[in-house]
Amino acid sequence: VGGDVEMPVARREAETLFQERPEPGNQYLEDALLRSYLEAHLPPKVLEEVSQELEGFGNRLLTKIRPLGWECELNPPVFRQYDAWGQRVDHIVTCSAWKRMKEIAAEEGLIAEAYERRYSNWSRVYQAVKLYLFSTASGGFNCPLAMTDGAAKVIESLGTPASLKNAFDHLTSRDPRKFWTSGQWMTERRGGSDVANGTETVARKQPDGTYRLYGFKWFTSAADSDMALTLARIVDAEGHVKQGSGGLSLFFLRVRDEEEKLNSIQVQRLKEKLGTRQMATAELWLNGAKAELISAEGRGVASISNMLNITRIHNVIGAVASMRRMISLSREYALKRVVFGKLLKDHPLHMQTIARMEVQTRGAFLLLMEMVRLLGLAETNMASEQDQLLLRLLVPVAKLYTGKQATAVATEAMESFGGQGYMEDTGLPVIVRDALVLSIWEGTTNVLSLDVLRSLTKSQGQVMAVFFSTVQNKLELASSSAELQPAVQWVRDAAGRLTRFCQGAAAEGAVPMELAARDFSYSLARIYAGALLIEHAARPGSSCTDVCAAQRWCRQELCPVAAELGNGSYSAEESSMDSALVYAG
Ligand code: UCC
Ligand code: FAD
């Protein structure tokens, strides 16, 4: 512009108040807990290979994938019902960045890795780590990937029948031209939790052995997917259907045919959602959609539970990833933002706030890793019966607990940016909005608490014995560490209170378990995560922050169910007062 321009004094002074953008670097390299977990658990050769790949993936995320994710947020899907000539087309139009995410997911083997098993039982851990790094950069593409993984798991669990081999190959392909994603259509207008009573869709058998589905699916996420698994009631020769859970069967269907025409499906509309706006969630009419029965008749819920357990693990991945991302941004910001004459990082109260989030995130992360470690063992026939029981228990526990943690951490972290945190174009509100769904879809907190009870009943109580002995074994690893002893003692005490609670509950009618289910599940989550943090802190070469995280986690109320029982919270009078309080006036 030539020459010095005299800037008005007011503006020049105001410029020193500019707030700088937080810019975290390579997510893999900056995640100390992730790296120390992998170092502690992976065999050296596997560690060497995957850490190189993860570093490269971290760079790709930073430079290429995250900008695409932001494009997905800015260009949400739109629904075009008719073409210019009045023909009904029901086209869900997605942006180019969304399509590119699908290709990237294939190239990176985000689903394939788990089924190729090139690292044997560690493949699931490796896949989960990649998904965890990908999650907040994916522009919502983690959602279809969750369901894709769940569908592949169902097909594999069925022994990959010949008729589904082609679908399985597409779902687990590394070839972007071949890769498919799947939907999971369970929810109908009458209910998403109570699927057994909510499902009205019927299946009519055709002469060629296939079925035609008729019904209305009220929530179908990633509706641009290639295929779906869904539930319906088979109409018998007399034209009747069986009600309840025992009337539900599982079906596979393609969403479109080879010419991209919908499979006798009409899109009613796209949902107007608070978050996850990058991804299309549609209401769908099935008007005779061609489908294949893939479960035994009446075993639909049990068969789709293989999908549910995988998508719930993905939910945990999403929850931990949101927490980690928010903390990364928050701690970066604290290095740059000056208030009251010093950087935020030099305000002890601010550091205490972020450190509390960090402790929550560490507990959640180790819960996630423990689940995927057990899943990897189960999928390579290396899991003991105890491992399998524990996995069945931990999936709903971790899903319900981390879903709540993610919301709490995300909103707290948003506040750590002050007013900037509330500004749409910082991207922070996106993470907050997207975190809010984590405790709703894939089973709400209460429904999953009841699933925890289901897993107890199914194992005839054995799973609790496994839970307590596993916790005990982990605590013993810390027996030589004096600094961990207070934490060990807190977990022991809490486990003792939980044991007494279980014994009391076992005395017939002593505790209404339905009322205690949520507190009980929280107790399992807190005690188990405490044991995991202690185990991690007790390993050779652990850091002082590992020890501190274990101590701080274990200082909270670890067994809320015993505390609430002591307060009489589950008595009949208290329960009737719950309704009175809610409906007062
Ligand atoms: O929300 C959805 C997609 C969102 C988009 C994807 C996001 C992924 C995350 C992204 C990353 C950020 S899809 C919709 C999700 N819907 C749900 O989660 C449903 C919630 N409701 C439940 O979970 C209920 O508890 C039901 C539907 C499972 C209850 O059904 P029933 O039929 O009333 O229950 P029963 O009779 O107790 O169970 C029937 C059988 C039993 O086996 P058998 O007959 O052998 O005794 C159960 O043990 O199913 C078995 N079962 C299970 N088995 C039920 N649940 C499970 C389970 N979780 N694991 C193993
Ligand atoms: P309700 O069951 O009506 O729950 C209402 C309240 O009642 C909740 O607080 C719940 O915890 C509580 N409650 C329910 N039962 C009990 C009980 N027995 N005891 C105590 N409390 C109880 N579904 C699909 O199938 N496919 C999809 O792709 C899909 N995508 C979704 C995307 C988004 C963005 C959202 C928000 C939902 C999606 N869903 C999808 C639906 C979702 O899975 C359901 O909404 C969810 O499982 C809850 O079911 P519901 O809506 O019927 O709630």
XYZ file of C-alpha atoms and ligand atoms in Angstrom:
698
model
C 0.000 0.000 0.000
C 3.086 2.188 0.224
C 4.156 4.245 3.227
C 3.113 4.012 6.863
C -0.564 4.403 7.471
C -1.441 6.092 10.719
C -3.915 3.820 12.470
C -6.527 5.357 14.738
C -5.394 4.936 18.350
C -8.567 3.185 19.482
C -8.265 0.513 16.809
C -4.533 -0.027 17.350
C -5.095 -0.607 21.052
C -8.063 -2.856 20.464
C -5.954 -5.123 18.261
C -3.984 -6.337 21.263
C -7.240 -7.846 22.511
C -7.602 -10.232 19.562
C -8.251 -13.776 20.579
C -6.143 -16.359 18.861
C -7.481 -19.541 17.308
C -6.445 -22.711 19.162
C -4.550 -24.975 16.782
C -3.867 -28.471 18.019
C -1.391 -30.434 15.899
C -1.169 -34.141 15.057
C -3.840 -35.749 17.255
C -1.968 -39.010 17.603
C 1.314 -37.416 18.629
C -0.399 -35.079 21.086
C -2.416 -37.778 22.852
C -0.135 -38.904 25.680
C -2.621 -41.359 27.182
C -3.375 -43.043 23.865
C 0.305 -43.519 23.108
C 1.124 -44.811 26.562
C -1.791 -47.265 26.376
C -0.579 -48.645 23.058
C 3.010 -48.870 24.341
C 1.836 -50.753 27.411
C -0.366 -53.263 25.605
C 0.616 -53.884 21.982
C 3.296 -56.417 21.084
C 6.460 -54.461 20.034
C 6.249 -55.371 16.347
C 2.584 -54.375 16.126
C 3.302 -51.182 18.036
C 6.072 -50.216 15.644
C 3.879 -50.685 12.591
C 0.720 -49.093 13.883
C 2.400 -46.089 15.455
C 3.953 -45.216 12.111
C 0.586 -45.585 10.403
C -1.165 -43.582 13.109
C 1.308 -40.743 12.842
C 0.677 -40.596 9.103
C -3.068 -40.768 9.686
C -2.753 -37.941 12.226
C -1.141 -35.778 9.546
C -3.814 -36.657 7.014
C -6.505 -35.771 9.534
C -4.932 -32.418 10.229
C -4.301 -31.322 6.679
C -6.980 -33.032 4.591
C -9.731 -34.746 6.524
C -10.681 -32.131 9.121
C -11.249 -29.422 6.482
C -13.526 -31.863 4.631
C -15.401 -32.525 7.873
C -16.040 -28.813 8.226
C -17.341 -28.723 4.644
C -19.824 -31.442 5.584
C -21.036 -29.270 8.451
C -21.445 -26.258 6.150
C -23.216 -28.274 3.438
C -25.743 -30.539 5.154
C -27.753 -32.955 3.025
C -30.875 -31.697 1.333
C -33.916 -33.572 0.165
C -35.171 -33.240 -3.387
C -38.522 -34.966 -3.712
C -39.327 -34.185 -7.355
C -37.251 -33.562 -10.436
C -37.792 -30.632 -12.753
C -40.423 -32.614 -14.702
C -42.549 -33.465 -11.721
C -41.266 -37.018 -11.361
C -40.883 -38.224 -7.801
C -37.197 -38.941 -7.257
C -36.750 -38.749 -3.440
C -33.140 -37.807 -3.841
C -31.025 -37.150 -0.745
C -28.346 -34.819 -2.035
C -25.069 -34.984 -0.137
C -22.044 -32.757 -0.622
C -18.814 -33.788 -2.329
C -16.922 -33.725 0.984
C -19.342 -36.304 2.414
C -18.756 -38.533 -0.617
C -15.027 -38.066 -0.218
C -15.317 -39.185 3.439
C -16.734 -42.470 2.250
C -13.729 -42.980 -0.015
C -11.331 -42.055 2.767
C -13.032 -44.474 5.152
C -12.405 -47.260 2.643
C -8.824 -46.210 1.860
C -7.985 -46.091 5.552
C -9.616 -49.472 6.154
C -11.734 -48.051 8.957
C -14.048 -51.055 8.770
C -11.817 -53.501 6.893
C -9.141 -53.448 9.583
C -11.423 -55.157 12.095
C -12.337 -58.021 9.756
C -8.974 -58.631 8.048
C -7.418 -59.164 11.488
C -3.874 -58.608 10.290
C -2.906 -57.860 13.898
C -4.902 -60.792 15.268
C -6.664 -59.866 18.535
C -5.173 -56.344 18.428
C -6.961 -55.455 15.199
C -10.038 -54.208 17.036
C -7.906 -51.976 19.259
C -6.154 -50.571 16.222
C -9.430 -50.000 14.376
C -10.956 -48.309 17.432
C -7.947 -46.008 17.750
C -8.229 -44.950 14.123
C -11.952 -44.329 14.508
C -11.311 -42.377 17.695
C -8.861 -40.111 15.859
C -11.217 -39.851 12.862
C -14.398 -39.210 14.824
C -14.466 -35.439 15.355
C -12.825 -34.760 11.993
C -15.240 -36.969 10.069
C -18.062 -34.488 9.523
C -20.520 -37.032 10.933
C -19.264 -39.895 8.799
C -18.545 -41.830 11.997
C -22.299 -42.503 12.138
C -22.620 -44.583 8.940
C -19.345 -46.283 9.797
C -20.760 -47.427 13.132
C -23.737 -49.039 11.432
C -21.566 -50.466 8.667
C -19.370 -52.158 11.239
C -22.490 -53.413 13.035
C -23.914 -54.876 9.818
C -20.623 -56.612 8.971
C -20.595 -58.045 12.483
C -24.130 -59.422 12.139
C -23.284 -61.057 8.808
C -20.076 -62.524 10.195
C -21.940 -63.796 13.268
C -24.377 -65.561 10.944
C -21.402 -67.406 9.416
C -21.340 -65.163 6.320
C -23.994 -67.080 4.392
C -23.478 -67.263 0.626
C -26.343 -64.848 -0.038
C -24.677 -62.188 2.150
C -21.074 -62.758 1.075
C -21.290 -60.044 -1.554
C -22.640 -57.518 0.971
C -19.962 -58.477 3.496
C -17.237 -57.973 0.885
C -18.570 -54.521 0.080
C -18.890 -53.494 3.743
C -15.339 -54.550 4.528
C -13.720 -53.361 1.309
C -10.720 -51.028 1.116
C -11.631 -50.126 -2.435
C -13.476 -46.767 -2.454
C -15.389 -47.795 -5.609
C -16.634 -50.928 -3.938
C -17.170 -49.818 -0.326
C -20.753 -49.837 1.030
C -22.240 -48.324 4.130
C -25.243 -49.693 5.982
C -28.208 -48.281 7.852
C -29.879 -49.738 10.948
C -33.642 -49.272 10.818
C -35.175 -50.239 14.131
C -37.206 -47.270 15.254
C -40.823 -46.819 14.220
C -43.395 -44.251 15.228
C -44.528 -46.178 18.271
C -41.084 -46.557 19.725
C -37.347 -46.758 19.524
C -36.609 -48.214 22.954
C -39.569 -50.571 23.050
C -38.920 -52.127 19.673
C -40.934 -55.225 20.578
C -44.144 -53.198 20.880
C -43.210 -50.450 18.470
C -42.601 -52.414 15.286
C -45.548 -52.410 12.883
C -43.672 -53.214 9.679
C -44.777 -56.479 8.117
C -42.968 -58.843 5.743
C -44.840 -60.757 3.054
C -43.169 -63.811 1.592
C -42.783 -63.956 -2.201
C -42.813 -67.064 -4.380
C -39.050 -66.771 -4.905
C -38.409 -66.929 -1.155
C -37.659 -63.229 -0.732
C -39.923 -60.875 1.209
C -41.589 -57.544 0.602
C -41.605 -55.125 3.542
C -44.434 -52.690 4.288
C -44.154 -50.143 7.062
C -42.815 -46.830 8.243
C -39.337 -46.331 9.645
C -39.350 -43.176 11.753
C -35.611 -42.614 12.224
C -33.139 -43.858 9.602
C -29.728 -42.258 9.876
C -27.268 -42.033 7.012
C -30.223 -42.665 4.747
C -27.923 -42.369 1.725
C -26.432 -45.754 2.678
C -26.240 -48.656 0.254
C -28.028 -51.241 2.383
C -29.785 -51.663 5.707
C -30.665 -54.201 8.338
C -34.189 -53.877 9.660
C -36.891 -55.628 11.670
C -40.339 -56.742 10.548
C -43.123 -59.202 11.415
C -43.663 -62.038 8.990
C -47.255 -62.444 7.820
C -48.306 -66.087 8.013
C -50.474 -68.005 5.558
C -53.634 -66.834 7.374
C -52.525 -63.242 7.129
C -51.656 -62.936 10.817
C -48.525 -61.631 12.501
C -47.150 -62.482 15.906
C -46.932 -59.539 18.307
C -44.132 -58.835 20.791
C -40.439 -59.543 20.588
C -40.971 -63.132 19.441
C -42.722 -61.879 16.299
C -39.749 -59.895 15.039
C -37.345 -61.149 12.388
C -34.274 -59.549 10.870
C -34.032 -58.553 7.203
C -31.337 -57.396 4.828
C -32.189 -55.029 2.004
C -30.522 -52.912 -0.653
C -31.689 -49.303 -0.547
C -31.398 -48.789 -4.299
C -31.109 -51.081 -7.298
C -28.324 -51.125 -9.892
C -29.920 -48.144 -11.655
C -29.952 -46.164 -8.403
C -33.751 -46.430 -8.167
C -35.112 -46.755 -4.637
C -36.175 -50.264 -3.638
C -39.920 -49.488 -3.325
C -39.059 -46.978 -0.615
C -40.336 -43.423 -0.307
C -38.553 -40.749 1.670
C -41.159 -38.789 3.620
C -38.733 -36.098 4.770
C -35.378 -35.462 6.421
C -35.447 -34.869 10.168
C -34.706 -31.371 11.443
C -32.146 -32.189 14.078
C -30.428 -30.271 16.853
C -27.087 -31.781 15.855
C -25.529 -34.443 13.600
C -26.753 -32.210 10.817
C -23.995 -33.289 8.464
C -25.729 -36.628 8.149
C -29.191 -37.316 6.693
C -31.710 -38.885 9.062
C -34.869 -39.676 7.156
C -38.400 -40.942 7.673
C -38.983 -43.776 5.227
C -42.059 -45.527 3.899
C -41.394 -49.097 2.868
C -43.932 -49.859 0.140
C -42.991 -53.417 -0.653
C -39.212 -53.102 -0.381
C -37.561 -56.310 -1.498
C -35.687 -57.923 1.407
C -34.030 -61.113 2.519
C -34.783 -62.805 5.817
C -31.452 -63.307 7.588
C -32.372 -64.475 11.093
C -34.433 -67.380 12.304
C -38.079 -66.336 12.409
C -38.822 -64.497 15.650
C -35.146 -64.047 16.509
C -34.858 -60.532 15.101
C -33.964 -58.706 18.323
C -31.403 -61.266 19.444
C -29.825 -61.195 15.953
C -29.668 -57.428 15.646
C -28.169 -57.182 19.131
C -24.827 -58.062 17.508
C -25.189 -54.834 15.572
C -26.339 -52.910 18.632
C -23.342 -53.926 20.669
C -20.951 -52.777 17.940
C -22.734 -49.465 17.326
C -22.779 -48.872 21.084
C -19.012 -49.325 21.143
C -18.787 -46.775 18.325
C -20.906 -44.483 20.457
C -18.293 -44.763 23.189
C -15.589 -44.008 20.632
C -17.533 -40.894 19.618
C -18.009 -39.839 23.230
C -14.348 -40.171 24.187
C -13.247 -38.515 20.958
C -15.486 -35.486 21.600
C -14.097 -35.097 25.090
C -10.508 -35.424 23.894
C -11.028 -32.922 21.074
C -12.644 -30.334 23.332
C -9.837 -30.640 25.860
C -7.167 -30.344 23.151
C -8.744 -27.149 21.915
C -9.264 -25.851 25.420
C -5.704 -26.421 26.559
C -4.345 -24.839 23.363
C -6.514 -21.811 23.931
C -5.271 -21.513 27.507
C -1.739 -21.093 26.119
C -2.795 -18.049 24.114
C -5.637 -16.254 25.811
C -4.701 -13.527 28.283
C -7.181 -12.458 30.978
C -6.596 -10.409 34.109
C -2.996 -9.813 33.023
C -1.898 -13.389 32.466
C -2.462 -16.384 30.271
C -5.404 -18.630 31.128
C -2.971 -21.462 31.744
C -1.523 -19.462 34.636
C -4.880 -19.172 36.406
C -4.948 -22.133 38.809
C -8.743 -22.244 38.932
C -8.925 -22.503 35.149
C -6.347 -25.300 35.135
C -8.282 -27.126 37.842
C -11.387 -26.965 35.632
C -9.613 -28.459 32.625
C -7.787 -31.026 34.763
C -11.121 -32.323 36.046
C -12.265 -32.840 32.491
C -8.985 -34.573 31.722
C -9.514 -37.068 34.547
C -13.026 -37.845 33.276
C -11.714 -38.336 29.773
C -8.919 -40.649 30.914
C -11.349 -42.917 32.742
C -13.623 -43.018 29.697
C -10.723 -43.712 27.346
C -9.502 -46.682 29.360
C -13.040 -48.098 29.520
C -13.169 -47.883 25.736
C -9.817 -49.587 25.290
C -10.772 -52.337 27.710
C -13.927 -53.098 25.724
C -12.205 -53.223 22.369
C -9.391 -55.317 23.833
C -11.985 -57.854 25.006
C -13.831 -57.672 21.682
C -10.577 -58.415 19.850
C -10.025 -61.469 22.042
C -13.586 -62.663 21.465
C -13.256 -62.316 17.707
C -10.066 -64.349 17.536
C -11.314 -67.129 19.804
C -8.928 -66.059 22.536
C -11.515 -64.848 25.032
C -12.324 -66.907 28.079
C -15.935 -67.298 29.136
C -15.251 -64.657 31.783
C -13.927 -62.226 29.165
C -17.099 -62.664 27.148
C -19.360 -62.075 30.124
C -17.394 -58.997 31.044
C -17.620 -57.622 27.510
C -21.387 -58.118 27.450
C -21.638 -56.161 30.719
C -19.205 -53.387 29.862
C -20.774 -52.382 26.535
C -24.008 -50.917 27.966
C -22.156 -49.651 31.054
C -19.599 -47.750 28.988
C -22.145 -46.504 26.472
C -24.463 -45.040 29.068
C -21.718 -43.600 31.249
C -19.550 -42.012 28.555
C -22.591 -40.574 26.781
C -23.343 -38.517 29.873
C -19.700 -37.640 30.451
C -19.348 -36.364 26.890
C -22.196 -33.909 27.305
C -20.842 -32.641 30.605
C -17.269 -32.300 29.347
C -18.267 -30.738 26.036
C -20.363 -28.019 27.673
C -17.730 -27.339 30.347
C -15.048 -27.109 27.678
C -17.217 -24.770 25.617
C -17.366 -22.462 28.635
C -13.580 -22.510 28.841
C -13.566 -20.356 25.690
C -15.900 -17.799 27.225
C -18.148 -16.109 24.679
C -16.078 -17.432 21.795
C -17.129 -20.941 22.763
C -20.731 -20.089 21.945
C -19.890 -18.791 18.456
C -21.042 -21.045 15.674
C -18.102 -20.483 13.351
C -15.539 -21.614 15.919
C -16.899 -25.142 15.384
C -17.225 -25.657 19.141
C -21.060 -25.655 19.207
C -21.011 -28.421 16.596
C -19.163 -30.728 18.967
C -21.510 -29.835 21.813
C -24.636 -30.448 19.706
C -23.305 -33.689 18.311
C -22.369 -34.918 21.788
C -25.916 -34.416 23.056
C -27.270 -37.262 20.963
C -24.819 -39.787 22.380
C -27.026 -40.585 25.350
C -30.206 -40.838 23.252
C -29.574 -42.956 20.177
C -28.381 -46.518 20.408
C -30.394 -46.838 23.620
C -31.057 -44.129 26.203
C -29.372 -44.098 29.612
C -32.310 -45.804 31.326
C -32.826 -48.376 28.618
C -29.151 -49.298 28.748
C -29.264 -49.454 32.548
C -32.000 -52.037 32.110
C -29.799 -53.807 29.555
C -27.120 -54.011 32.259
C -29.668 -55.864 34.396
C -30.512 -58.078 31.420
C -26.863 -59.094 31.147
C -26.873 -60.015 34.857
C -30.005 -62.117 34.524
C -28.747 -63.816 31.391
C -25.524 -64.891 33.131
C -27.467 -65.885 36.251
C -25.386 -63.486 38.277
C -22.040 -64.959 37.174
C -20.974 -61.757 35.505
C -20.806 -59.927 38.821
C -18.357 -62.500 40.184
C -16.223 -61.912 37.087
C -16.524 -58.150 37.528
C -15.324 -58.260 41.137
C -12.464 -60.664 40.494
C -11.246 -58.630 37.503
C -11.282 -55.439 39.550
C -9.436 -57.239 42.330
C -6.758 -58.520 39.913
C -6.168 -55.050 38.548
C -5.812 -53.600 42.048
C -3.255 -56.226 42.946
C -0.997 -54.955 40.175
C -0.561 -51.815 42.289
C 0.339 -53.655 45.497
C 3.946 -52.416 45.466
C 3.077 -48.778 44.808
C 2.750 -46.794 48.030
C 1.407 -43.696 46.292
C -1.460 -45.663 44.720
C -2.574 -47.273 47.970
C -5.208 -44.656 48.899
C -6.796 -45.058 45.455
C -6.636 -48.850 45.739
C -8.330 -48.662 49.119
C -11.130 -46.422 47.820
C -11.883 -48.842 44.997
C -11.743 -51.816 47.408
C -14.157 -50.083 49.751
C -16.512 -49.208 46.920
C -16.369 -52.761 45.556
C -17.173 -53.966 49.081
C -20.203 -51.693 49.252
C -21.320 -52.875 45.835
C -20.909 -56.518 46.890
C -23.091 -55.909 49.939
C -25.617 -54.133 47.741
C -25.725 -57.128 45.372
C -26.115 -59.539 48.274
C -28.944 -57.419 49.648
C -30.558 -57.210 46.217
C -30.331 -60.976 45.876
C -32.417 -61.436 49.036
C -35.789 -61.642 47.333
C -37.508 -58.335 46.865
C -35.004 -56.518 49.077
C -34.092 -53.939 46.431
C -36.247 -53.032 43.430
C -33.457 -53.350 40.877
C -35.335 -51.426 38.218
C -35.214 -48.302 40.384
C -31.571 -48.884 41.240
C -30.508 -49.719 37.663
C -29.047 -46.358 36.717
C -27.091 -45.844 39.963
C -25.991 -49.455 39.796
C -24.650 -48.970 36.258
C -22.857 -45.773 37.260
C -21.269 -47.674 40.146
C -19.994 -50.337 37.771
C -18.569 -47.692 35.453
C -16.827 -45.720 38.171
C -15.374 -48.717 39.992
C -14.164 -50.381 36.809
C -12.657 -47.190 35.388
C -10.972 -46.594 38.764
C -9.388 -50.046 38.570
C -8.270 -49.387 34.988
C -6.681 -46.053 35.908
C -4.870 -47.748 38.786
C -3.690 -50.555 36.507
C -2.397 -47.998 34.011
C -0.656 -46.006 36.742
C 0.926 -49.144 38.197
C 2.677 -50.199 34.977
C 6.468 -49.813 34.771
C 7.408 -46.388 33.458
C 4.135 -44.711 34.365
C 4.143 -40.963 34.883
C 3.165 -38.849 37.864
C 0.109 -37.684 35.931
C -1.037 -41.297 35.514
C -0.863 -41.701 39.295
C -2.595 -38.406 39.896
C -5.442 -39.245 37.477
C -6.036 -42.550 39.286
C -6.061 -40.851 42.674
C -8.416 -38.122 41.578
C -10.863 -40.439 39.827
C -11.050 -42.698 42.878
C -11.706 -39.805 45.230
C -15.230 -39.300 43.844
C -18.232 -41.336 45.036
C -17.473 -44.632 43.335
C -20.542 -46.535 44.403
C -23.564 -44.207 44.179
C -25.985 -47.136 44.309
C -24.951 -48.054 47.866
C -25.119 -44.414 48.922
C -28.611 -44.024 47.474
C -29.756 -47.281 49.035
C -28.519 -45.944 52.372
C -30.605 -42.828 51.772
C -33.668 -44.983 51.226
C -33.962 -43.764 47.640
C -35.378 -47.038 46.343
C -38.131 -47.508 48.892
C -41.758 -47.631 47.739
C -42.505 -44.313 49.508
C -39.593 -42.578 47.806
C -40.660 -43.992 44.477
C -44.202 -42.705 44.892
C -42.759 -39.314 45.886
C -40.838 -39.294 42.578
C -44.139 -39.176 40.710
C -45.589 -36.718 43.194
C -42.648 -34.372 42.708
C -42.779 -34.626 38.949
C -46.531 -34.030 38.738
C -46.964 -31.585 41.625
C -49.501 -28.956 40.712
O -30.222 -45.254 17.186
C -29.859 -45.868 16.251
C -28.847 -45.456 15.227
C -28.227 -44.117 15.429
C -27.148 -43.836 14.446
C -25.874 -44.633 14.681
C -24.998 -44.000 15.681
C -23.829 -44.844 16.087
C -22.859 -44.119 16.927
C -22.060 -43.171 16.128
C -20.771 -42.727 16.693
C -20.805 -41.415 17.373
S -30.394 -47.387 15.870
C -31.571 -47.774 17.014
C -30.979 -48.175 18.282
N -32.004 -48.763 19.094
C -31.751 -49.256 20.258
O -30.669 -49.215 20.748
C -32.914 -49.977 20.937
C -32.985 -49.675 22.387
N -33.804 -50.691 23.027
C -33.249 -51.800 23.559
O -32.039 -51.974 23.554
C -34.202 -52.767 24.171
O -33.608 -53.235 25.359
C -34.488 -53.955 23.221
C -35.018 -53.470 21.901
C -33.272 -54.806 22.950
C -35.565 -54.796 23.950
O -36.103 -55.772 23.138
P -36.976 -56.975 23.720
O -37.244 -57.890 22.589
O -38.129 -56.433 24.477
O -35.961 -57.630 24.768
P -35.716 -59.097 25.256
O -36.938 -59.951 25.035
O -35.194 -58.993 26.627
O -34.527 -59.599 24.331
C -34.681 -60.408 23.174
C -33.368 -61.189 22.996
C -32.899 -61.883 24.265
O -32.211 -63.060 23.879
P -32.797 -64.517 24.177
O -34.120 -64.560 23.491
O -31.781 -65.443 23.608
O -32.926 -64.617 25.676
C -31.890 -60.905 24.824
O -30.954 -61.484 25.676
O -32.317 -60.292 22.624
C -31.226 -60.412 23.551
N -30.613 -59.093 23.719
C -29.295 -58.893 23.687
N -28.279 -59.733 23.532
C -31.245 -57.924 23.896
N -30.333 -56.931 23.954
C -29.117 -57.503 23.836
C -27.791 -57.014 23.820
N -27.514 -55.722 23.933
N -26.788 -57.896 23.670
C -27.037 -59.226 23.527
P -38.603 -43.364 24.308
O -38.428 -44.827 24.444
O -39.956 -42.832 24.144
O -37.899 -42.665 25.537
C -38.398 -41.536 26.244
C -37.810 -41.523 27.643
O -38.277 -42.654 28.333
C -36.291 -41.613 27.681
O -35.797 -40.769 28.697
C -36.018 -43.054 28.078
O -34.806 -43.218 28.796
C -37.220 -43.335 28.955
N -37.548 -44.757 28.999
C -37.928 -45.546 27.965
N -38.159 -46.789 28.414
C -37.931 -46.782 29.738
C -38.020 -47.770 30.760
N -38.372 -49.009 30.486
N -37.707 -47.400 32.031
C -37.331 -46.154 32.309
N -37.233 -45.177 31.386
C -37.535 -45.492 30.116
N -33.224 -45.253 15.265
C -32.994 -46.203 14.326
O -33.527 -47.278 14.409
N -32.142 -45.961 13.301
C -31.496 -44.799 13.177
O -30.707 -44.642 12.258
C -31.721 -43.781 14.137
N -31.111 -42.575 14.043
C -31.357 -41.613 14.970
C -30.762 -40.375 14.834
C -31.006 -39.374 15.751
C -30.362 -38.061 15.576
C -31.865 -39.636 16.849
C -32.129 -38.572 17.857
C -32.465 -40.859 16.985
C -32.231 -41.862 16.047
N -32.839 -43.102 16.139
C -32.603 -44.063 15.195
C -33.842 -43.366 17.163
C -33.255 -43.667 18.520
O -32.583 -44.890 18.547
C -34.401 -43.628 19.518
O -34.942 -42.336 19.505
C -33.951 -43.993 20.899
O -33.572 -45.355 20.946
C -35.039 -43.706 21.962
O -36.254 -44.245 21.611
P -37.595 -43.352 21.646
O -37.344 -42.176 20.793
O -38.722 -44.221 21.346
O -37.666 -42.838 23.122
